[in-house]
Amino acid sequence: MMNQLTHFNEQGRAKMVDVSDKPVSTRTAVAKTSIKVNEVIHDQIINHKNKKGDVLGVAQVAGIMAAKNTSQIIPMCHPLNLSGIDISFEWDTSDGYEIFITCTVKTTGQTGVEMEALTGASATALTIYDMTKAVDKSMIIGPTYLEHKSGGKNGDFNR
């Protein structure tokens, strides 16, 4: 049984998987999350009134930095040379104030970028929380999930 688990060595201890024999392919992942805020925070964000600065601009940069540095905080992730990261925002005010965050990450390599996309989306939401928590600490983040991935031997995934 232990030899079937790719993230364990012969001693049953965790290891980073060797991907050197895997073929190089173009890989893309799209992760999504959201954060529910109150009306005051919504107004501050859309009208650029937050005392800490441009909330979405800073959050976008934080998400990009997080995606680039995923292997430094998720122990078994491979350091990857990412070829593109895009973070976008969409407000939904039909039932309160919720901002939807989409993080798209792309690379050409031997392993996928799902964790980078999920980390980027999460850090973006956490940065929005950090920059606006002085107004209201009851914000709700999530759900956070993988929407799509392409490339690699397991093929495409679409939620």
mmCIF file with all atom_site columns, C-alpha atoms in Angstrom:
data_model
loop_
_atom_site.group_PDB
_atom_site.id
_atom_site.type_symbol
_atom_site.label_atom_id
_atom_site.label_alt_id
_atom_site.label_comp_id
_atom_site.label_asym_id
_atom_site.label_entity_id
_atom_site.label_seq_id
_atom_site.pdbx_PDB_ins_code
_atom_site.Cartn_x
_atom_site.Cartn_y
_atom_site.Cartn_z
_atom_site.occupancy
_atom_site.B_iso_or_equiv
_atom_site.pdbx_formal_charge
_atom_site.auth_seq_id
_atom_site.auth_comp_id
_atom_site.auth_asym_id
_atom_site.auth_atom_id
_atom_site.pdbx_PDB_model_num
ATOM 1   C CA . MET A 1 1   ? 0.000   0.000  0.000   1.00 0.00 ? 1   MET A CA 1
ATOM 2   C CA . MET A 1 2   ? 2.736   2.486  0.933   1.00 0.00 ? 2   MET A CA 1
ATOM 3   C CA . ASN A 1 3   ? 4.434   2.183  -2.475  1.00 0.00 ? 3   ASN A CA 1
ATOM 4   C CA . GLN A 1 4   ? 1.158   3.274  -4.163  1.00 0.00 ? 4   GLN A CA 1
ATOM 5   C CA . LEU A 1 5   ? 1.115   6.617  -2.367  1.00 0.00 ? 5   LEU A CA 1
ATOM 6   C CA . THR A 1 6   ? 3.248   9.040  -4.374  1.00 0.00 ? 6   THR A CA 1
ATOM 7   C CA . HIS A 1 7   ? 3.827   11.554 -1.566  1.00 0.00 ? 7   HIS A CA 1
ATOM 8   C CA . PHE A 1 8   ? 5.468   9.069  0.805   1.00 0.00 ? 8   PHE A CA 1
ATOM 9   C CA . ASN A 1 9   ? 8.971   7.618  0.685   1.00 0.00 ? 9   ASN A CA 1
ATOM 10  C CA . GLU A 1 10  ? 9.899   3.996  1.465   1.00 0.00 ? 10  GLU A CA 1
ATOM 11  C CA . GLN A 1 11  ? 9.954   4.820  5.183   1.00 0.00 ? 11  GLN A CA 1
ATOM 12  C CA . GLY A 1 12  ? 6.388   6.130  5.067   1.00 0.00 ? 12  GLY A CA 1
ATOM 13  C CA . ARG A 1 13  ? 7.487   9.745  5.451   1.00 0.00 ? 13  ARG A CA 1
ATOM 14  C CA . ALA A 1 14  ? 6.270   12.666 3.375   1.00 0.00 ? 14  ALA A CA 1
ATOM 15  C CA . LYS A 1 15  ? 8.244   13.627 0.279   1.00 0.00 ? 15  LYS A CA 1
ATOM 16  C CA . MET A 1 16  ? 7.913   15.970 -2.648  1.00 0.00 ? 16  MET A CA 1
ATOM 17  C CA . VAL A 1 17  ? 7.045   13.911 -5.736  1.00 0.00 ? 17  VAL A CA 1
ATOM 18  C CA . ASP A 1 18  ? 9.728   13.587 -8.430  1.00 0.00 ? 18  ASP A CA 1
ATOM 19  C CA . VAL A 1 19  ? 8.233   14.999 -11.636 1.00 0.00 ? 19  VAL A CA 1
ATOM 20  C CA . SER A 1 20  ? 11.408  14.812 -13.735 1.00 0.00 ? 20  SER A CA 1
ATOM 21  C CA . ASP A 1 21  ? 10.007  12.019 -15.941 1.00 0.00 ? 21  ASP A CA 1
ATOM 22  C CA . LYS A 1 22  ? 6.703   13.765 -16.602 1.00 0.00 ? 22  LYS A CA 1
ATOM 23  C CA . PRO A 1 23  ? 6.278   15.448 -19.993 1.00 0.00 ? 23  PRO A CA 1
ATOM 24  C CA . VAL A 1 24  ? 6.242   19.235 -20.213 1.00 0.00 ? 24  VAL A CA 1
ATOM 25  C CA . SER A 1 25  ? 2.826   20.617 -21.129 1.00 0.00 ? 25  SER A CA 1
ATOM 26  C CA . THR A 1 26  ? 0.901   23.867 -20.910 1.00 0.00 ? 26  THR A CA 1
ATOM 27  C CA . ARG A 1 27  ? -1.066  23.918 -17.687 1.00 0.00 ? 27  ARG A CA 1
ATOM 28  C CA . THR A 1 28  ? -3.725  26.332 -16.519 1.00 0.00 ? 28  THR A CA 1
ATOM 29  C CA . ALA A 1 29  ? -5.784  26.535 -13.338 1.00 0.00 ? 29  ALA A CA 1
ATOM 30  C CA . VAL A 1 30  ? -8.645  28.821 -12.343 1.00 0.00 ? 30  VAL A CA 1
ATOM 31  C CA . ALA A 1 31  ? -9.595  29.185 -8.685  1.00 0.00 ? 31  ALA A CA 1
ATOM 32  C CA . LYS A 1 32  ? -12.413 31.221 -7.217  1.00 0.00 ? 32  LYS A CA 1
ATOM 33  C CA . THR A 1 33  ? -13.374 32.604 -3.852  1.00 0.00 ? 33  THR A CA 1
ATOM 34  C CA . SER A 1 34  ? -15.430 35.478 -2.505  1.00 0.00 ? 34  SER A CA 1
ATOM 35  C CA . ILE A 1 35  ? -15.686 37.798 0.446   1.00 0.00 ? 35  ILE A CA 1
ATOM 36  C CA . LYS A 1 36  ? -18.898 39.203 1.880   1.00 0.00 ? 36  LYS A CA 1
ATOM 37  C CA . VAL A 1 37  ? -18.552 42.748 3.184   1.00 0.00 ? 37  VAL A CA 1
ATOM 38  C CA . ASN A 1 38  ? -20.898 45.371 4.569   1.00 0.00 ? 38  ASN A CA 1
ATOM 39  C CA . GLU A 1 39  ? -22.157 48.489 2.775   1.00 0.00 ? 39  GLU A CA 1
ATOM 40  C CA . VAL A 1 40  ? -19.523 50.787 4.297   1.00 0.00 ? 40  VAL A CA 1
ATOM 41  C CA . ILE A 1 41  ? -16.661 48.575 3.097   1.00 0.00 ? 41  ILE A CA 1
ATOM 42  C CA . HIS A 1 42  ? -18.271 48.239 -0.327  1.00 0.00 ? 42  HIS A CA 1
ATOM 43  C CA . ASP A 1 43  ? -18.505 52.025 -0.564  1.00 0.00 ? 43  ASP A CA 1
ATOM 44  C CA . GLN A 1 44  ? -14.885 52.462 0.576   1.00 0.00 ? 44  GLN A CA 1
ATOM 45  C CA . ILE A 1 45  ? -13.618 49.969 -1.981  1.00 0.00 ? 45  ILE A CA 1
ATOM 46  C CA . ILE A 1 46  ? -15.537 51.176 -5.026  1.00 0.00 ? 46  ILE A CA 1
ATOM 47  C CA . ASN A 1 47  ? -14.958 54.862 -4.241  1.00 0.00 ? 47  ASN A CA 1
ATOM 48  C CA . HIS A 1 48  ? -11.279 54.437 -3.207  1.00 0.00 ? 48  HIS A CA 1
ATOM 49  C CA . LYS A 1 49  ? -11.917 55.853 0.281   1.00 0.00 ? 49  LYS A CA 1
ATOM 50  C CA . ASN A 1 50  ? -10.104 53.253 2.389   1.00 0.00 ? 50  ASN A CA 1
ATOM 51  C CA . LYS A 1 51  ? -7.399  54.793 4.590   1.00 0.00 ? 51  LYS A CA 1
ATOM 52  C CA . LYS A 1 52  ? -4.951  51.975 3.762   1.00 0.00 ? 52  LYS A CA 1
ATOM 53  C CA . GLY A 1 53  ? -5.132  52.666 0.020   1.00 0.00 ? 53  GLY A CA 1
ATOM 54  C CA . ASP A 1 54  ? -6.514  51.021 -3.115  1.00 0.00 ? 54  ASP A CA 1
ATOM 55  C CA . VAL A 1 55  ? -7.961  47.833 -1.618  1.00 0.00 ? 55  VAL A CA 1
ATOM 56  C CA . LEU A 1 56  ? -8.412  45.883 -4.853  1.00 0.00 ? 56  LEU A CA 1
ATOM 57  C CA . GLY A 1 57  ? -5.093  47.045 -6.304  1.00 0.00 ? 57  GLY A CA 1
ATOM 58  C CA . VAL A 1 58  ? -3.176  45.952 -3.214  1.00 0.00 ? 58  VAL A CA 1
ATOM 59  C CA . ALA A 1 59  ? -5.167  42.700 -2.965  1.00 0.00 ? 59  ALA A CA 1
ATOM 60  C CA . GLN A 1 60  ? -4.446  41.926 -6.611  1.00 0.00 ? 60  GLN A CA 1
ATOM 61  C CA . VAL A 1 61  ? -0.702  42.360 -6.101  1.00 0.00 ? 61  VAL A CA 1
ATOM 62  C CA . ALA A 1 62  ? -0.870  40.250 -2.921  1.00 0.00 ? 62  ALA A CA 1
ATOM 63  C CA . GLY A 1 63  ? -2.628  37.471 -4.812  1.00 0.00 ? 63  GLY A CA 1
ATOM 64  C CA . ILE A 1 64  ? -0.029  37.534 -7.578  1.00 0.00 ? 64  ILE A CA 1
ATOM 65  C CA . MET A 1 65  ? 2.800   37.437 -5.037  1.00 0.00 ? 65  MET A CA 1
ATOM 66  C CA . ALA A 1 66  ? 1.131   34.567 -3.166  1.00 0.00 ? 66  ALA A CA 1
ATOM 67  C CA . ALA A 1 67  ? 0.685   32.507 -6.332  1.00 0.00 ? 67  ALA A CA 1
ATOM 68  C CA . LYS A 1 68  ? 4.356   33.060 -7.221  1.00 0.00 ? 68  LYS A CA 1
ATOM 69  C CA . ASN A 1 69  ? 5.451   31.960 -3.752  1.00 0.00 ? 69  ASN A CA 1
ATOM 70  C CA . THR A 1 70  ? 3.110   29.021 -3.180  1.00 0.00 ? 70  THR A CA 1
ATOM 71  C CA . SER A 1 71  ? 5.953   26.508 -2.850  1.00 0.00 ? 71  SER A CA 1
ATOM 72  C CA . GLN A 1 72  ? 7.307   28.494 0.104   1.00 0.00 ? 72  GLN A CA 1
ATOM 73  C CA . ILE A 1 73  ? 4.160   27.995 2.176   1.00 0.00 ? 73  ILE A CA 1
ATOM 74  C CA . ILE A 1 74  ? 2.677   24.695 0.899   1.00 0.00 ? 74  ILE A CA 1
ATOM 75  C CA . PRO A 1 75  ? 5.388   22.150 1.765   1.00 0.00 ? 75  PRO A CA 1
ATOM 76  C CA . MET A 1 76  ? 5.017   19.619 -1.058  1.00 0.00 ? 76  MET A CA 1
ATOM 77  C CA . CYS A 1 77  ? 4.453   22.100 -3.894  1.00 0.00 ? 77  CYS A CA 1
ATOM 78  C CA . HIS A 1 78  ? 7.164   22.361 -6.516  1.00 0.00 ? 78  HIS A CA 1
ATOM 79  C CA . PRO A 1 79  ? 8.691   25.785 -7.180  1.00 0.00 ? 79  PRO A CA 1
ATOM 80  C CA . LEU A 1 80  ? 7.293   26.714 -10.576 1.00 0.00 ? 80  LEU A CA 1
ATOM 81  C CA . ASN A 1 81  ? 8.182   29.183 -13.288 1.00 0.00 ? 81  ASN A CA 1
ATOM 82  C CA . LEU A 1 82  ? 4.757   30.730 -13.828 1.00 0.00 ? 82  LEU A CA 1
ATOM 83  C CA . SER A 1 83  ? 4.090   32.280 -17.218 1.00 0.00 ? 83  SER A CA 1
ATOM 84  C CA . GLY A 1 84  ? 0.974   34.209 -16.250 1.00 0.00 ? 84  GLY A CA 1
ATOM 85  C CA . ILE A 1 85  ? -1.239  35.182 -13.322 1.00 0.00 ? 85  ILE A CA 1
ATOM 86  C CA . ASP A 1 86  ? -4.482  37.131 -13.652 1.00 0.00 ? 86  ASP A CA 1
ATOM 87  C CA . ILE A 1 87  ? -6.766  38.141 -10.808 1.00 0.00 ? 87  ILE A CA 1
ATOM 88  C CA . SER A 1 88  ? -10.160 39.656 -11.505 1.00 0.00 ? 88  SER A CA 1
ATOM 89  C CA . PHE A 1 89  ? -13.042 40.937 -9.390  1.00 0.00 ? 89  PHE A CA 1
ATOM 90  C CA . GLU A 1 90  ? -16.807 40.993 -9.825  1.00 0.00 ? 90  GLU A CA 1
ATOM 91  C CA . TRP A 1 91  ? -19.277 42.521 -7.392  1.00 0.00 ? 91  TRP A CA 1
ATOM 92  C CA . ASP A 1 92  ? -22.664 40.974 -6.610  1.00 0.00 ? 92  ASP A CA 1
ATOM 93  C CA . THR A 1 93  ? -24.973 43.369 -4.776  1.00 0.00 ? 93  THR A CA 1
ATOM 94  C CA . SER A 1 94  ? -28.191 41.400 -5.319  1.00 0.00 ? 94  SER A CA 1
ATOM 95  C CA . ASP A 1 95  ? -28.176 40.086 -1.727  1.00 0.00 ? 95  ASP A CA 1
ATOM 96  C CA . GLY A 1 96  ? -25.796 42.244 0.285   1.00 0.00 ? 96  GLY A CA 1
ATOM 97  C CA . TYR A 1 97  ? -22.260 43.024 -0.857  1.00 0.00 ? 97  TYR A CA 1
ATOM 98  C CA . GLU A 1 98  ? -20.065 40.213 -2.090  1.00 0.00 ? 98  GLU A CA 1
ATOM 99  C CA . ILE A 1 99  ? -16.981 40.423 -4.255  1.00 0.00 ? 99  ILE A CA 1
ATOM 100 C CA . PHE A 1 100 ? -16.086 37.375 -6.310  1.00 0.00 ? 100 PHE A CA 1
ATOM 101 C CA . ILE A 1 101 ? -12.387 36.788 -6.952  1.00 0.00 ? 101 ILE A CA 1
ATOM 102 C CA . THR A 1 102 ? -11.037 34.737 -9.855  1.00 0.00 ? 102 THR A CA 1
ATOM 103 C CA . CYS A 1 103 ? -7.358  33.777 -10.014 1.00 0.00 ? 103 CYS A CA 1
ATOM 104 C CA . THR A 1 104 ? -6.031  32.264 -13.250 1.00 0.00 ? 104 THR A CA 1
ATOM 105 C CA . VAL A 1 105 ? -2.502  30.837 -13.298 1.00 0.00 ? 105 VAL A CA 1
ATOM 106 C CA . LYS A 1 106 ? -0.605  29.420 -16.267 1.00 0.00 ? 106 LYS A CA 1
ATOM 107 C CA . THR A 1 107 ? 2.709   27.645 -16.787 1.00 0.00 ? 107 THR A CA 1
ATOM 108 C CA . THR A 1 108 ? 4.462   25.328 -19.172 1.00 0.00 ? 108 THR A CA 1
ATOM 109 C CA . GLY A 1 109 ? 5.945   22.598 -17.042 1.00 0.00 ? 109 GLY A CA 1
ATOM 110 C CA . GLN A 1 110 ? 5.795   19.148 -15.535 1.00 0.00 ? 110 GLN A CA 1
ATOM 111 C CA . THR A 1 111 ? 3.274   19.756 -12.780 1.00 0.00 ? 111 THR A CA 1
ATOM 112 C CA . GLY A 1 112 ? 0.014   21.655 -12.446 1.00 0.00 ? 112 GLY A CA 1
ATOM 113 C CA . VAL A 1 113 ? -0.787  25.064 -11.005 1.00 0.00 ? 113 VAL A CA 1
ATOM 114 C CA . GLU A 1 114 ? -3.942  24.326 -9.016  1.00 0.00 ? 114 GLU A CA 1
ATOM 115 C CA . MET A 1 115 ? -2.334  25.157 -5.677  1.00 0.00 ? 115 MET A CA 1
ATOM 116 C CA . GLU A 1 116 ? -0.916  28.408 -7.070  1.00 0.00 ? 116 GLU A CA 1
ATOM 117 C CA . ALA A 1 117 ? -4.365  29.504 -8.262  1.00 0.00 ? 117 ALA A CA 1
ATOM 118 C CA . LEU A 1 118 ? -6.008  28.550 -4.950  1.00 0.00 ? 118 LEU A CA 1
ATOM 119 C CA . THR A 1 119 ? -3.286  30.304 -2.960  1.00 0.00 ? 119 THR A CA 1
ATOM 120 C CA . GLY A 1 120 ? -3.543  33.430 -5.115  1.00 0.00 ? 120 GLY A CA 1
ATOM 121 C CA . ALA A 1 121 ? -7.320  33.617 -4.722  1.00 0.00 ? 121 ALA A CA 1
ATOM 122 C CA . SER A 1 122 ? -7.080  33.044 -0.962  1.00 0.00 ? 122 SER A CA 1
ATOM 123 C CA . ALA A 1 123 ? -4.397  35.673 -0.405  1.00 0.00 ? 123 ALA A CA 1
ATOM 124 C CA . THR A 1 124 ? -6.413  38.171 -2.428  1.00 0.00 ? 124 THR A CA 1
ATOM 125 C CA . ALA A 1 125 ? -9.445  37.674 -0.177  1.00 0.00 ? 125 ALA A CA 1
ATOM 126 C CA . LEU A 1 126 ? -7.320  37.762 2.974   1.00 0.00 ? 126 LEU A CA 1
ATOM 127 C CA . THR A 1 127 ? -5.765  41.053 1.871   1.00 0.00 ? 127 THR A CA 1
ATOM 128 C CA . ILE A 1 128 ? -9.198  42.593 1.340   1.00 0.00 ? 128 ILE A CA 1
ATOM 129 C CA . TYR A 1 129 ? -10.082 41.441 4.855   1.00 0.00 ? 129 TYR A CA 1
ATOM 130 C CA . ASP A 1 130 ? -6.850  42.849 6.283   1.00 0.00 ? 130 ASP A CA 1
ATOM 131 C CA . MET A 1 131 ? -7.285  46.232 4.640   1.00 0.00 ? 131 MET A CA 1
ATOM 132 C CA . THR A 1 132 ? -10.908 46.642 5.751   1.00 0.00 ? 132 THR A CA 1
ATOM 133 C CA . LYS A 1 133 ? -11.109 44.841 9.110   1.00 0.00 ? 133 LYS A CA 1
ATOM 134 C CA . ALA A 1 134 ? -10.988 48.133 11.026  1.00 0.00 ? 134 ALA A CA 1
ATOM 135 C CA . VAL A 1 135 ? -14.482 48.832 9.675   1.00 0.00 ? 135 VAL A CA 1
ATOM 136 C CA . ASP A 1 136 ? -15.977 45.369 10.254  1.00 0.00 ? 136 ASP A CA 1
ATOM 137 C CA . LYS A 1 137 ? -14.442 42.083 11.375  1.00 0.00 ? 137 LYS A CA 1
ATOM 138 C CA . SER A 1 138 ? -17.509 39.984 10.536  1.00 0.00 ? 138 SER A CA 1
ATOM 139 C CA . MET A 1 139 ? -16.678 39.553 6.843   1.00 0.00 ? 139 MET A CA 1
ATOM 140 C CA . ILE A 1 140 ? -17.033 36.028 5.469   1.00 0.00 ? 140 ILE A CA 1
ATOM 141 C CA . ILE A 1 141 ? -14.504 34.533 3.054   1.00 0.00 ? 141 ILE A CA 1
ATOM 142 C CA . GLY A 1 142 ? -15.366 31.620 0.775   1.00 0.00 ? 142 GLY A CA 1
ATOM 143 C CA . PRO A 1 143 ? -16.141 29.157 -0.432  1.00 0.00 ? 143 PRO A CA 1
ATOM 144 C CA . THR A 1 144 ? -12.777 28.761 -2.154  1.00 0.00 ? 144 THR A CA 1
ATOM 145 C CA . TYR A 1 145 ? -12.552 26.182 -4.910  1.00 0.00 ? 145 TYR A CA 1
ATOM 146 C CA . LEU A 1 146 ? -10.908 25.051 -8.134  1.00 0.00 ? 146 LEU A CA 1
ATOM 147 C CA . GLU A 1 147 ? -13.120 26.007 -11.077 1.00 0.00 ? 147 GLU A CA 1
ATOM 148 C CA . HIS A 1 148 ? -11.009 24.629 -13.927 1.00 0.00 ? 148 HIS A CA 1
ATOM 149 C CA . LYS A 1 149 ? -7.670  23.045 -14.712 1.00 0.00 ? 149 LYS A CA 1
ATOM 150 C CA . SER A 1 150 ? -6.131  21.910 -17.968 1.00 0.00 ? 150 SER A CA 1
ATOM 151 C CA . GLY A 1 151 ? -2.979  20.072 -18.960 1.00 0.00 ? 151 GLY A CA 1
ATOM 152 C CA . GLY A 1 152 ? -1.139  17.100 -17.550 1.00 0.00 ? 152 GLY A CA 1
ATOM 153 C CA . LYS A 1 153 ? -1.779  13.372 -17.737 1.00 0.00 ? 153 LYS A CA 1
ATOM 154 C CA . ASN A 1 154 ? -5.064  13.595 -15.827 1.00 0.00 ? 154 ASN A CA 1
ATOM 155 C CA . GLY A 1 155 ? -6.497  15.978 -18.425 1.00 0.00 ? 155 GLY A CA 1
ATOM 156 C CA . ASP A 1 156 ? -8.973  18.746 -17.912 1.00 0.00 ? 156 ASP A CA 1
ATOM 157 C CA . PHE A 1 157 ? -11.215 19.374 -14.921 1.00 0.00 ? 157 PHE A CA 1
ATOM 158 C CA . ASN A 1 158 ? -14.271 21.622 -15.006 1.00 0.00 ? 158 ASN A CA 1
ATOM 159 C CA . ARG A 1 159 ? -16.464 22.155 -11.981 1.00 0.00 ? 159 ARG A CA 1
#
